[in-house]
Short mmCIF file of C-alpha atoms in Angstrom, two decimals:
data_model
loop_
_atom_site.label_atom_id
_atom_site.label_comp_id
_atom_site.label_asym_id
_atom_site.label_seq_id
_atom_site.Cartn_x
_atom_site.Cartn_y
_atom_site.Cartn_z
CA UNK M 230 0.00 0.00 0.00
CA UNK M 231 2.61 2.70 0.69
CA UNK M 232 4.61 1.72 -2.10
CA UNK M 233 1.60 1.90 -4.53
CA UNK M 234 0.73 5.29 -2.89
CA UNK M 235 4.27 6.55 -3.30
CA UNK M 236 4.09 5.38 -7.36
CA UNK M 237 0.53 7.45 -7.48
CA UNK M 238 2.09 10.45 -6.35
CA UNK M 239 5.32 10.35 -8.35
CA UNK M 240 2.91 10.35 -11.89
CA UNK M 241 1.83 13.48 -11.37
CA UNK M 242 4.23 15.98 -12.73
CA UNK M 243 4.31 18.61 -10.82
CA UNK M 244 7.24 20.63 -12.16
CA UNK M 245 7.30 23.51 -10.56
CA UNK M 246 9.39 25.50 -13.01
CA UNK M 247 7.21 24.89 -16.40
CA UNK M 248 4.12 27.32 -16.98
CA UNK M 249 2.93 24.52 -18.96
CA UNK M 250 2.45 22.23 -15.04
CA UNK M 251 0.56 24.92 -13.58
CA UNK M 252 -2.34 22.73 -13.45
CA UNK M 253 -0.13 19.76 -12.52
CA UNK M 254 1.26 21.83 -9.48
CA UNK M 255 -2.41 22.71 -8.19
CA UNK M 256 -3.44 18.59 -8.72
CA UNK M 257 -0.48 17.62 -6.78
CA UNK M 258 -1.54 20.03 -3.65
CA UNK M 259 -4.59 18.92 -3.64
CA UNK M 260 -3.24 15.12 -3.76
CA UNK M 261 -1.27 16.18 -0.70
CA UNK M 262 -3.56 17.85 1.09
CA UNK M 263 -6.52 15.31 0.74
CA UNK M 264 -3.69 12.28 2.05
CA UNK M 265 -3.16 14.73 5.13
CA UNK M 266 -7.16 14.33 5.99
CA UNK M 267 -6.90 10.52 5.33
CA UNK M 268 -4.32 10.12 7.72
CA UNK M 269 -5.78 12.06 10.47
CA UNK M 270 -3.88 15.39 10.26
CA UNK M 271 -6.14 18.37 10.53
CA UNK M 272 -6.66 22.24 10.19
CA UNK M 273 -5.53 21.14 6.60
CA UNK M 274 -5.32 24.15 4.14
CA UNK M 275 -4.03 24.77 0.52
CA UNK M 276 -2.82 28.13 1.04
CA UNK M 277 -1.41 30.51 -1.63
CA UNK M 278 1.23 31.96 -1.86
CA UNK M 279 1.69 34.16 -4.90
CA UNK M 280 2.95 31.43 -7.32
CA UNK M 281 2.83 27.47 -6.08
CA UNK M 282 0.59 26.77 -2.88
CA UNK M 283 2.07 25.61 0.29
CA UNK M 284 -0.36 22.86 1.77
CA UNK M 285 -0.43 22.80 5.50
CA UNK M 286 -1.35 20.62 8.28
CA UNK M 287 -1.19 19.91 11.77
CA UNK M 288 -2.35 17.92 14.97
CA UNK M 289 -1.81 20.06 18.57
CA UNK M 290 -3.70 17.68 20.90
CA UNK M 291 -0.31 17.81 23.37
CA UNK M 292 -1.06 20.49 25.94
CA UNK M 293 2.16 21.53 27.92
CA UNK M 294 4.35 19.54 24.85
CA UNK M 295 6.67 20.93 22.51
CA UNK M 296 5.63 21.34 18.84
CA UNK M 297 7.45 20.25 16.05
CA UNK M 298 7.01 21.65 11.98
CA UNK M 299 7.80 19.02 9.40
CA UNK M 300 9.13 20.67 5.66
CA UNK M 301 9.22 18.67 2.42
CA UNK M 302 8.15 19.69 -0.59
CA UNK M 303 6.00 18.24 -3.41
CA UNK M 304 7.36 19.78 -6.65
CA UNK M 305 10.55 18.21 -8.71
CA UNK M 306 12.77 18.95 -11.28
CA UNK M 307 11.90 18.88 -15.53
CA UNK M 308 12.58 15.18 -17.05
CA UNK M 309 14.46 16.53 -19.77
CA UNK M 310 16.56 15.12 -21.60
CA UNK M 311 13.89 12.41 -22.02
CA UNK M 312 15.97 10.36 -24.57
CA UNK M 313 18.12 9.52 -21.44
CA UNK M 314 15.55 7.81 -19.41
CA UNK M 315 14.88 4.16 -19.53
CA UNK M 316 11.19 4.40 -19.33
CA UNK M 317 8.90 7.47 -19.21
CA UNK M 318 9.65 9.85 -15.95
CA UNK M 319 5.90 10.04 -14.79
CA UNK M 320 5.01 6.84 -15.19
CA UNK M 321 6.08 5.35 -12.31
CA UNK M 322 6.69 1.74 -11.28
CA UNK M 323 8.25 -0.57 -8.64
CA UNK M 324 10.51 -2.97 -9.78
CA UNK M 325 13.47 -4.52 -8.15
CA UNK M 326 12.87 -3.06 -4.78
CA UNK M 327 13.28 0.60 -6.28
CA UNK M 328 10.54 3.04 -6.92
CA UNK M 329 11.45 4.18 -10.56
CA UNK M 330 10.12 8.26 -11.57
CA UNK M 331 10.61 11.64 -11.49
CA UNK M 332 10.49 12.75 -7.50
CA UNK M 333 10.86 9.34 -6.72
CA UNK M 334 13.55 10.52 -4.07
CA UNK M 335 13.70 14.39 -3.88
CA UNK M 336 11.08 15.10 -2.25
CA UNK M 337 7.84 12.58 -2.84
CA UNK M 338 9.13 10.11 -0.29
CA UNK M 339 10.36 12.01 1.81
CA UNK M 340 6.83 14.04 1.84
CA UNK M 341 4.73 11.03 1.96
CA UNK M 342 6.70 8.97 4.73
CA UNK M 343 6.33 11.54 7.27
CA UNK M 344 2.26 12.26 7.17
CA UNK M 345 2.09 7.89 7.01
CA UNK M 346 4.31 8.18 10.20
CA UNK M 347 2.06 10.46 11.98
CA UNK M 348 -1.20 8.06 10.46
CA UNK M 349 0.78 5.19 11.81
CA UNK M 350 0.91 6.58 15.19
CA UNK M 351 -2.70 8.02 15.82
CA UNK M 352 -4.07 4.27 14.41
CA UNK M 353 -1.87 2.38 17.13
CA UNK M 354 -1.40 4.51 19.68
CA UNK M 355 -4.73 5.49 21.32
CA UNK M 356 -4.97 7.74 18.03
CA UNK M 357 -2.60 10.13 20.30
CA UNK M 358 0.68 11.92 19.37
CA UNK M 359 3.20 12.52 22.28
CA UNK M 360 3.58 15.97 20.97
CA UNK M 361 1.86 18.54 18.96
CA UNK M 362 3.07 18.52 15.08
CA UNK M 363 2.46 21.11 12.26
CA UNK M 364 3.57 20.55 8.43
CA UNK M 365 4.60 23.07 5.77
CA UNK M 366 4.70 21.23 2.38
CA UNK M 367 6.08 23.84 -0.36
CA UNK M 368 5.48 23.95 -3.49
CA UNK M 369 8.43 26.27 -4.75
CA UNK M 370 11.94 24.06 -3.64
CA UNK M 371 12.72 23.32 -6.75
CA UNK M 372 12.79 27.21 -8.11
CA UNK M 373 14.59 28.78 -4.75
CA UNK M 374 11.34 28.92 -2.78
CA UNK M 375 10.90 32.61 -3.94
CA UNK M 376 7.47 33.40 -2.33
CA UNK M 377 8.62 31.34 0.83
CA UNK M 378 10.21 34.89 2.94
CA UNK M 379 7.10 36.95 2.39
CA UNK M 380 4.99 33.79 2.73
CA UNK M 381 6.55 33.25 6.61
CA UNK M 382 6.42 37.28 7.11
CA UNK M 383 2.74 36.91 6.79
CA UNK M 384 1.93 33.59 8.17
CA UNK M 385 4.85 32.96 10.77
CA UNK M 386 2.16 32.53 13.76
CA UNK M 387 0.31 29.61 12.00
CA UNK M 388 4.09 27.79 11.57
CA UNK M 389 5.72 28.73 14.97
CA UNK M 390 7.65 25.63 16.56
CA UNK M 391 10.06 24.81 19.00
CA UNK M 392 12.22 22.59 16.39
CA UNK M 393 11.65 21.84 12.44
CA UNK M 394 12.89 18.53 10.62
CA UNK M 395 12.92 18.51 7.08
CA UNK M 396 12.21 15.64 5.00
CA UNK M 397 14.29 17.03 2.30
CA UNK M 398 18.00 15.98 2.57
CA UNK M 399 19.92 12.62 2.45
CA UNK M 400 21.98 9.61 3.67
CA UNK M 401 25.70 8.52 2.55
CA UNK M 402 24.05 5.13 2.32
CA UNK M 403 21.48 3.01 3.75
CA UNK M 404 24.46 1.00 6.09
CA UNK M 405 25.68 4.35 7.01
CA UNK M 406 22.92 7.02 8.31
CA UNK M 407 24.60 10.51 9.03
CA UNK M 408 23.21 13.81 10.38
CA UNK M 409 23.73 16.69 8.08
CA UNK M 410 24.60 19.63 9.94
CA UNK M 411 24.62 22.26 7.04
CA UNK M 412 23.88 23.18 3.62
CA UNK M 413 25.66 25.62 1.49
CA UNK M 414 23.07 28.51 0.16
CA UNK M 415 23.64 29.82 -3.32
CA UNK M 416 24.05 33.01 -5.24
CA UNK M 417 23.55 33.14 -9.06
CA UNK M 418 24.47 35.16 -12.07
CA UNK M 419 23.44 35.74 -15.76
CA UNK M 420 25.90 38.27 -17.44
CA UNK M 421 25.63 39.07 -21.25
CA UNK M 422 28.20 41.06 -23.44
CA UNK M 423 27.30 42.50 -26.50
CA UNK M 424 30.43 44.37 -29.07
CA UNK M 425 27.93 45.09 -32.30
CA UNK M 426 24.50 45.75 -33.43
CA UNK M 427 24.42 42.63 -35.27
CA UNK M 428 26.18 39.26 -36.04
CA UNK M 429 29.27 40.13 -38.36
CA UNK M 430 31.10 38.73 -41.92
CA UNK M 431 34.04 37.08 -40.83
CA UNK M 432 35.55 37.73 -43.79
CA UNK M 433 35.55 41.42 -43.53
CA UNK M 434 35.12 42.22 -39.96
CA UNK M 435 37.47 39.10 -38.36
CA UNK M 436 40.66 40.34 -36.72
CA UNK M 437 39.02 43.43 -36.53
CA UNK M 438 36.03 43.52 -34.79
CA UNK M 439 35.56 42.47 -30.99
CA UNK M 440 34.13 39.01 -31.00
CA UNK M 441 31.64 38.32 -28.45
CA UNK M 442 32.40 35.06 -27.37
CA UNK M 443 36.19 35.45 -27.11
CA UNK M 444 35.68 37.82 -24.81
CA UNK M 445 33.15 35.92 -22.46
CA UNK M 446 35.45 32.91 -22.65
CA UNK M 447 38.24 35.75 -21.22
CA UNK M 448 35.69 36.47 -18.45
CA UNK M 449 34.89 32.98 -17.81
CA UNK M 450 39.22 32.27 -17.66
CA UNK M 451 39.33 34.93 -14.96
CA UNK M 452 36.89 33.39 -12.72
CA UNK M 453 39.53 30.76 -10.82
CA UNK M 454 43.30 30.88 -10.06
CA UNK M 455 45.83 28.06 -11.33
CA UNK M 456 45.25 26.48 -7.62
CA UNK M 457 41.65 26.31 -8.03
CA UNK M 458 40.22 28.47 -5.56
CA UNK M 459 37.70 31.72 -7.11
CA UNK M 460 39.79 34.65 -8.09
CA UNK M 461 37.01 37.42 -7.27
CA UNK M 462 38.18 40.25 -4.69
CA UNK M 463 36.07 39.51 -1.03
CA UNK M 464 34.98 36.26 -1.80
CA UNK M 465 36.47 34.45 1.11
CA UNK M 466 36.73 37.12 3.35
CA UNK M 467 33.62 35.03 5.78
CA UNK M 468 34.83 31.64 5.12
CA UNK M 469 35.46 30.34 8.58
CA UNK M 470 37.26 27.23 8.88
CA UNK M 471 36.21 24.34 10.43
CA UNK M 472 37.17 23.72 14.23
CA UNK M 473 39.40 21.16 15.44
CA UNK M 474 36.08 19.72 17.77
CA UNK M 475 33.89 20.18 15.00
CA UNK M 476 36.07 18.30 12.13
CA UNK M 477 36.76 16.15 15.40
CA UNK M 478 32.80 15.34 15.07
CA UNK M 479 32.04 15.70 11.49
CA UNK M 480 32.31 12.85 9.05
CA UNK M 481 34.15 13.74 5.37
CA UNK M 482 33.81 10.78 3.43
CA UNK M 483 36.36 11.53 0.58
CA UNK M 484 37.16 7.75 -0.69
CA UNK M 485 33.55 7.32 -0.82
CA UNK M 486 32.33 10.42 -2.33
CA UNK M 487 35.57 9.39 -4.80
CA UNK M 488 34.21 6.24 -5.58
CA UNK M 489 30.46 7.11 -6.25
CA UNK M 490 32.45 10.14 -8.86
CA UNK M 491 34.25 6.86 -10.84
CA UNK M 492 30.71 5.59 -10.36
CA UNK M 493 29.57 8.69 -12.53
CA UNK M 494 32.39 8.42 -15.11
CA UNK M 495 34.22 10.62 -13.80
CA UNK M 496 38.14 9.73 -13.96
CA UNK M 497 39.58 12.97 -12.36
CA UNK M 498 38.95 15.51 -9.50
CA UNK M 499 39.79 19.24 -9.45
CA UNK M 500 38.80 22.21 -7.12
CA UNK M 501 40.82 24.28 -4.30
CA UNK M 502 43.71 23.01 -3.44
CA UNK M 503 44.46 21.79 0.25
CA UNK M 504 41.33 20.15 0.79
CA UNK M 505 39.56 17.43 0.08
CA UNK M 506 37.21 16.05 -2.71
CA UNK M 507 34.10 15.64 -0.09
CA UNK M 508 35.00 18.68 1.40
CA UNK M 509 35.08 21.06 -1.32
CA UNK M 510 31.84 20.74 -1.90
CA UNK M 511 30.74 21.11 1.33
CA UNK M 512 32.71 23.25 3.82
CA UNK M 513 34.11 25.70 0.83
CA UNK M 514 32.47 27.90 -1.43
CA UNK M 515 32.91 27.43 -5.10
CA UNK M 516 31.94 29.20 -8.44
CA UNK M 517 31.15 27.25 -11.36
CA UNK M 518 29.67 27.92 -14.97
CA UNK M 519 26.51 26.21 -15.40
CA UNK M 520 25.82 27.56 -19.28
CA UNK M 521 27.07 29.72 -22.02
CA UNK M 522 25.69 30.56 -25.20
CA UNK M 523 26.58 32.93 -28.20
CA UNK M 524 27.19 32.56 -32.21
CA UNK M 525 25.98 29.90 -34.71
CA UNK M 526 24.63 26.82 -32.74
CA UNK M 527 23.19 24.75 -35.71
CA UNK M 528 24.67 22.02 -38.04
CA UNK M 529 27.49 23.01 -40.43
CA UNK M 530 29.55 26.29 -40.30
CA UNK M 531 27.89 29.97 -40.08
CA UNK M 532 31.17 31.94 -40.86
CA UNK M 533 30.34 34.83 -38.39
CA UNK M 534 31.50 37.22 -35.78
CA UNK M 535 28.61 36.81 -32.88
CA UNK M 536 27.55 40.37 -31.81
CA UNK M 537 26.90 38.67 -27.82
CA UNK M 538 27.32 36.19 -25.86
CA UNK M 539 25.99 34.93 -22.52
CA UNK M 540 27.10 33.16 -19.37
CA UNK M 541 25.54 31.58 -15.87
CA UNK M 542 27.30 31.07 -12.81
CA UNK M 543 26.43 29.54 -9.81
CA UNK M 544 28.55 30.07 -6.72
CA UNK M 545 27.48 27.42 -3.22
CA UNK M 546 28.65 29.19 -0.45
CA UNK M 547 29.03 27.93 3.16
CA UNK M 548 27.65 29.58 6.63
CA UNK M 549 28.73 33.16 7.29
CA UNK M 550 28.64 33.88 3.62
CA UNK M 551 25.57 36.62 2.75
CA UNK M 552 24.50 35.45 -0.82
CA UNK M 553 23.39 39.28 -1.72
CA UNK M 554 27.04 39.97 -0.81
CA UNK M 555 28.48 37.35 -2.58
CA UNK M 556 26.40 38.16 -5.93
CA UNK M 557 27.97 41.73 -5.96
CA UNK M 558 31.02 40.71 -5.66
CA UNK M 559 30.73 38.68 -8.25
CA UNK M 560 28.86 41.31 -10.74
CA UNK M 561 31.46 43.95 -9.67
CA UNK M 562 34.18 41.03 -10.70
CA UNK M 563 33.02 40.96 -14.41
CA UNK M 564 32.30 44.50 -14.62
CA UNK M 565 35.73 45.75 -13.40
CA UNK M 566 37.60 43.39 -16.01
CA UNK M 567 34.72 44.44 -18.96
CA UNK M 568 36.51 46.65 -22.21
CA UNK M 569 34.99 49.35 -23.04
CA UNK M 570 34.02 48.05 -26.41
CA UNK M 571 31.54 46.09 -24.69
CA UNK M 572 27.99 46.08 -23.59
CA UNK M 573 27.58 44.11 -20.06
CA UNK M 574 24.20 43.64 -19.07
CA UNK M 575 22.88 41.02 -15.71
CA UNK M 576 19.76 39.31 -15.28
CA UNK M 577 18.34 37.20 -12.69
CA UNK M 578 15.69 34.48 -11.99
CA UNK M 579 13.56 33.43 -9.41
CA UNK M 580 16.32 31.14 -7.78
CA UNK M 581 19.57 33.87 -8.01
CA UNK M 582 19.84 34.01 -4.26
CA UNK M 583 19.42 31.41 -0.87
CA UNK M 584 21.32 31.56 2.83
CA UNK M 585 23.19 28.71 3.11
CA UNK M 586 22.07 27.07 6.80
CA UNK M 587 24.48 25.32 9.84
CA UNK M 588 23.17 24.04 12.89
CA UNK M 589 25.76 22.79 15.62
CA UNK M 590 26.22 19.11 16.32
CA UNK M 591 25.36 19.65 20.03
CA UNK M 592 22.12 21.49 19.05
CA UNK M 593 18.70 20.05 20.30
CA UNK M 594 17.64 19.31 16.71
CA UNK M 595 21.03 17.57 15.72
CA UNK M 596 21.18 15.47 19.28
CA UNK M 597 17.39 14.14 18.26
CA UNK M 598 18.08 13.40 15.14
CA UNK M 599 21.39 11.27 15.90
CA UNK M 600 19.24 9.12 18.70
CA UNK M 601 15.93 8.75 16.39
CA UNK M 602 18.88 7.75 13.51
CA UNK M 603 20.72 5.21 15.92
CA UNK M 604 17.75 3.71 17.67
CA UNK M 605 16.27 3.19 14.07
CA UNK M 606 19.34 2.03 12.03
CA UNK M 607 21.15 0.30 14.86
CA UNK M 608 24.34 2.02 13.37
CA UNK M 609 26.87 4.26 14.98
CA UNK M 610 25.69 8.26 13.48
CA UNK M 611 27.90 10.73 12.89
CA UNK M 612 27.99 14.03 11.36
CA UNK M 613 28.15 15.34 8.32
CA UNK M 614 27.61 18.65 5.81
CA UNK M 615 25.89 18.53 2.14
CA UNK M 616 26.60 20.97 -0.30
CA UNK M 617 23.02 21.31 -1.55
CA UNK M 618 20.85 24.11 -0.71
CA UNK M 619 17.24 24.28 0.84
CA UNK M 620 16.37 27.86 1.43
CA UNK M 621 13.40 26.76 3.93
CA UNK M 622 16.20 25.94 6.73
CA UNK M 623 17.76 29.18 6.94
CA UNK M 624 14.14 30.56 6.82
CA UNK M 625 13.01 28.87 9.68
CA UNK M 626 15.84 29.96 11.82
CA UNK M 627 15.13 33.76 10.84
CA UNK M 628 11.27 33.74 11.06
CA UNK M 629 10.59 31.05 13.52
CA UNK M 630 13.89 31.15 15.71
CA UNK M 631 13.28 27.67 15.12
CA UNK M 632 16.90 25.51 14.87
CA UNK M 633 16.35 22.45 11.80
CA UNK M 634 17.74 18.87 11.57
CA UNK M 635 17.90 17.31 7.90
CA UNK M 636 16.20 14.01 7.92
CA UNK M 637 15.82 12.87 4.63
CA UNK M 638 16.52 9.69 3.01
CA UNK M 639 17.77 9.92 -0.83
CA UNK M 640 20.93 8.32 -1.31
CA UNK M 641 23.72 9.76 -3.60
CA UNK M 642 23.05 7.13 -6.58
CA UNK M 643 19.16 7.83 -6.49
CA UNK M 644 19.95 9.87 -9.83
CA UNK M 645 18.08 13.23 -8.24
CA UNK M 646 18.00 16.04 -11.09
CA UNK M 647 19.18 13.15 -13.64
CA UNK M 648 17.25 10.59 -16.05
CA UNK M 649 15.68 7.23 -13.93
CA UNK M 650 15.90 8.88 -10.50
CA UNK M 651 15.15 6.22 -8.15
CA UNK M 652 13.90 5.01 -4.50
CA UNK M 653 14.77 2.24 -2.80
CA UNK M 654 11.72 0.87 -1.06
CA UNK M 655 14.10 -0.56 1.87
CA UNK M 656 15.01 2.65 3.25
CA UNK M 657 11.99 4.24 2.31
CA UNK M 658 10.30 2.40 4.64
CA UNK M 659 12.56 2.96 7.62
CA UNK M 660 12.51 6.64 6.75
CA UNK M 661 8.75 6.16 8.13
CA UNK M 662 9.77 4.37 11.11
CA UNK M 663 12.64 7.29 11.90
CA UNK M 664 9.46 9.85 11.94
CA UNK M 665 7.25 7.52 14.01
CA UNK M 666 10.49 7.55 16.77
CA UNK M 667 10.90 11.05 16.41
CA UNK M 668 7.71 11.94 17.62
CA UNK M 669 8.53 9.80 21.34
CA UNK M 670 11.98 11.24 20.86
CA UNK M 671 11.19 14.87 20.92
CA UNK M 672 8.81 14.46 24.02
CA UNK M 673 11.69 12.47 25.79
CA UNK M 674 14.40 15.06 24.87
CA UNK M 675 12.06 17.78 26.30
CA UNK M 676 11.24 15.57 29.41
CA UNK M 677 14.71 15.00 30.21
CA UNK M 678 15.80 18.54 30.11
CA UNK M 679 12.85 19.40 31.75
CA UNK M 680 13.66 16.84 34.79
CA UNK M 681 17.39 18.06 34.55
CA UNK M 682 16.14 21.45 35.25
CA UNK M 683 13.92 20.75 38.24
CA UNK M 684 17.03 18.66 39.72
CA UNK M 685 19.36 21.93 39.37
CA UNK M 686 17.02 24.50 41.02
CA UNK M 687 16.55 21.74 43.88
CA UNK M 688 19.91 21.91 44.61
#
């Protein structure tokens, strides 16, 4: 039954990003939202937002208990390319123990798992949670979460909590279940340069006239120094490094992050030098080119000197980093290095900017998590960082005071953002079981330090 639930969900394709899956987007909420009233969740509302809805739920029948707000989010990322996929994206199937389809593993699982925890528990339990639990399922994660700030600014009340857990995130593996600790935010940038009114004869005007494209390849050359590390003024300036107690705690997995790269195809690593593969990408900040365009792109030769040319780069930063600061530094880069011949213009998009988020291992959240993980796994937990970003976390912190705890379940192989993304039903299914011990967890966490308390102003 959950499985076949999970495959229902996954065909709808609710790609946030597309005009075209407006519809899609609104059919998915209202999937999510009617499972919430099945289970037994209540207050249940599809509420807008601007753009994509956010569907929320809750159940606050534990007077004097602390409440808890569970994020996931029920939009994913376009198929395309579709000639890379070994069956369609949306329809979904189960087949050798995986759950095959777009979503699959970021975010449908992780969505569904936690309201069938909280069903599980009011159907076996006296139909009684030990604590009071609120959802906020967003519709946006996949685009930056743009209407998520002003959505909290005007609904923060409704979401307040002591502690969130997101069922966004992942696990190193099924054998080895981690704790993230932090997530690197991002800050984005479209640049275009322009040297003529119109595409040029090569013939008459080459050797001449400025070519476009050489100079945005001269742009793009500037970006990184021969060591690797990003060659724009300021850039590092709020790069801490780590601790000695908190590398001491934290888990950097570089042979196996090494192996699942060969596992890719890939037969070489590069990036700043003096730290590790793992690590790169997720205690420094880095700046790569995600696209460039310009000139003649079709079959055969277009003899031509392009008039413009465009670029996108993507810099993850790491906590301390302000990703408005970071994306000035960055425009103010390429503008200071710009010939007068040229034109620079910038654009953005609805996902140019996001925090990036840390928690510390000895916080509440993190402590939970790393019991609920251990008691559930039966595996030593430790911690680790992922270089992804979730804009929600860093949210929560600012316009709940909230702290957050990644519990999520994809695995690094599950082919998220790629063609035949995947989820193994195994761990899918003790993702559930990790929310239905969360729930005691929390209240014993709370009891504890509440008992701890009354023992200290005793003595």
């Amino acid at each position: 039954e959950y499985v076949d639930e999970l495959i229902d969900f996954v065909k709808i394709p609710s790609i946030s990003t597309l005009p075209e899956h407006e519809k899609d987007m609104r059919d998915a909420a209202a999937w999510v939202a009617a499972r919430c009233e099945a289970a037994g969740l209540e207050n249940v509302a599809t509420m807008e937002t601007g753009a994509q809805p956010v569907v929320y739920c809750d159940h606050m029948h534990a007077p004097g208990q602390p409440t808890i707000l569970i994020y996931a989010h029920y939009d994913v990322q376009p198929a395309d390319p579709f000639e890379l996929w070994d069956h369609e994206p949306f329809e979904a199937r189960s087949e050798g123990g995986r759950i095959l389809g777009r979503g699959a593993s970021d975010d449908k699982s992780g969505l569904l798992l936690s309201i069938q925890a909280v069903e599980a528990v009011l159907k076996t339990a006296s139909g009684a949670l030990p604590i009071n639990v609120k959802f906020l399922f967003d519709g946006q994660e996949e685009i930056g979460s743009p209407q998520l700030e002003s959505f909290l600014d005007k609904h923060g009340e409704k979401f307040a909590a002591d502690l969130c857990f997101s069922a966004d995130g992942g696990q190193i593996s099924e054998d080895k279940p981690r704790v993230i600790t932090s997530l690197r935010g991002l800050a984005a940038v479209e640049v275009k340069v322009k040297t003529a009114n119109a595409d040029l004869h090569s013939g008459t005007f080459g050797g001449a006239a400025p070519n476009a494209l050489h100079l945005l390849t001269d742009l793009v050359a500037s970006l990184h120094n021969p060591d690797g590390s990003v060659n724009i003024p300021g850039f590092y300036d709020d790069v801490q490094l780590m601790s000695e107690e908190e590398r001491s705690q934290t888990e950097l997995p570089d042979a196996l992050f090494e192996q699942q790269m060969r596992n890719e195809g890939i037969t070489g690593t590069v990036g700043e030098k003096g730290f590790g593969s793992f690590e790169r990408t997720v205690t420094r900040p880095t700046l790569e080119v995600i696209g460039m365009w310009g000139g003649f792109q079709g079959e055969g030769v277009k003899t031509i000197v392009p008039k413009e040319a465009s670029v996108k780069v993507a810099c993850r930063l790491v906590a301390n980093q302000d990703a408005l600061t970071i994306q000035k530094l960055v425009r103010k880069h390429f503008e200071s290095i710009c010939p007068d011949y040229a034109e620079m213009t910038f654009t953005g998009g609805s996902f140019d900017v996001a925090q990036p988020y840390a928690v510390g291992f000895d916080a509440p959240s993190s402590q939970i998590a790393k019991s609920v993980l251990e008691k559930t796994f039966k595996a030593e937990v430790l911690f680790t960082k992922m270089g992804g970003t979730i804009p929600g976390m860093n949210l929560f912190r600012e316009k709940l005071n909230a702290e957050s705890a990644l519990l999520g379940f994809s695995e690094p192989d599950n082919q998220l953002h790629a063609p035949n993304e995947f989820m193994r039903e195994s761990i899918y299914h003790k993702g559930r079981d990790v929310y239905i011990r969360l729930f005691y967890e929390v209240a014993k966490y709370y009891a504890d330090n509440a008992a701890a308390d009354a023992g200290k102003s005793e003595l």
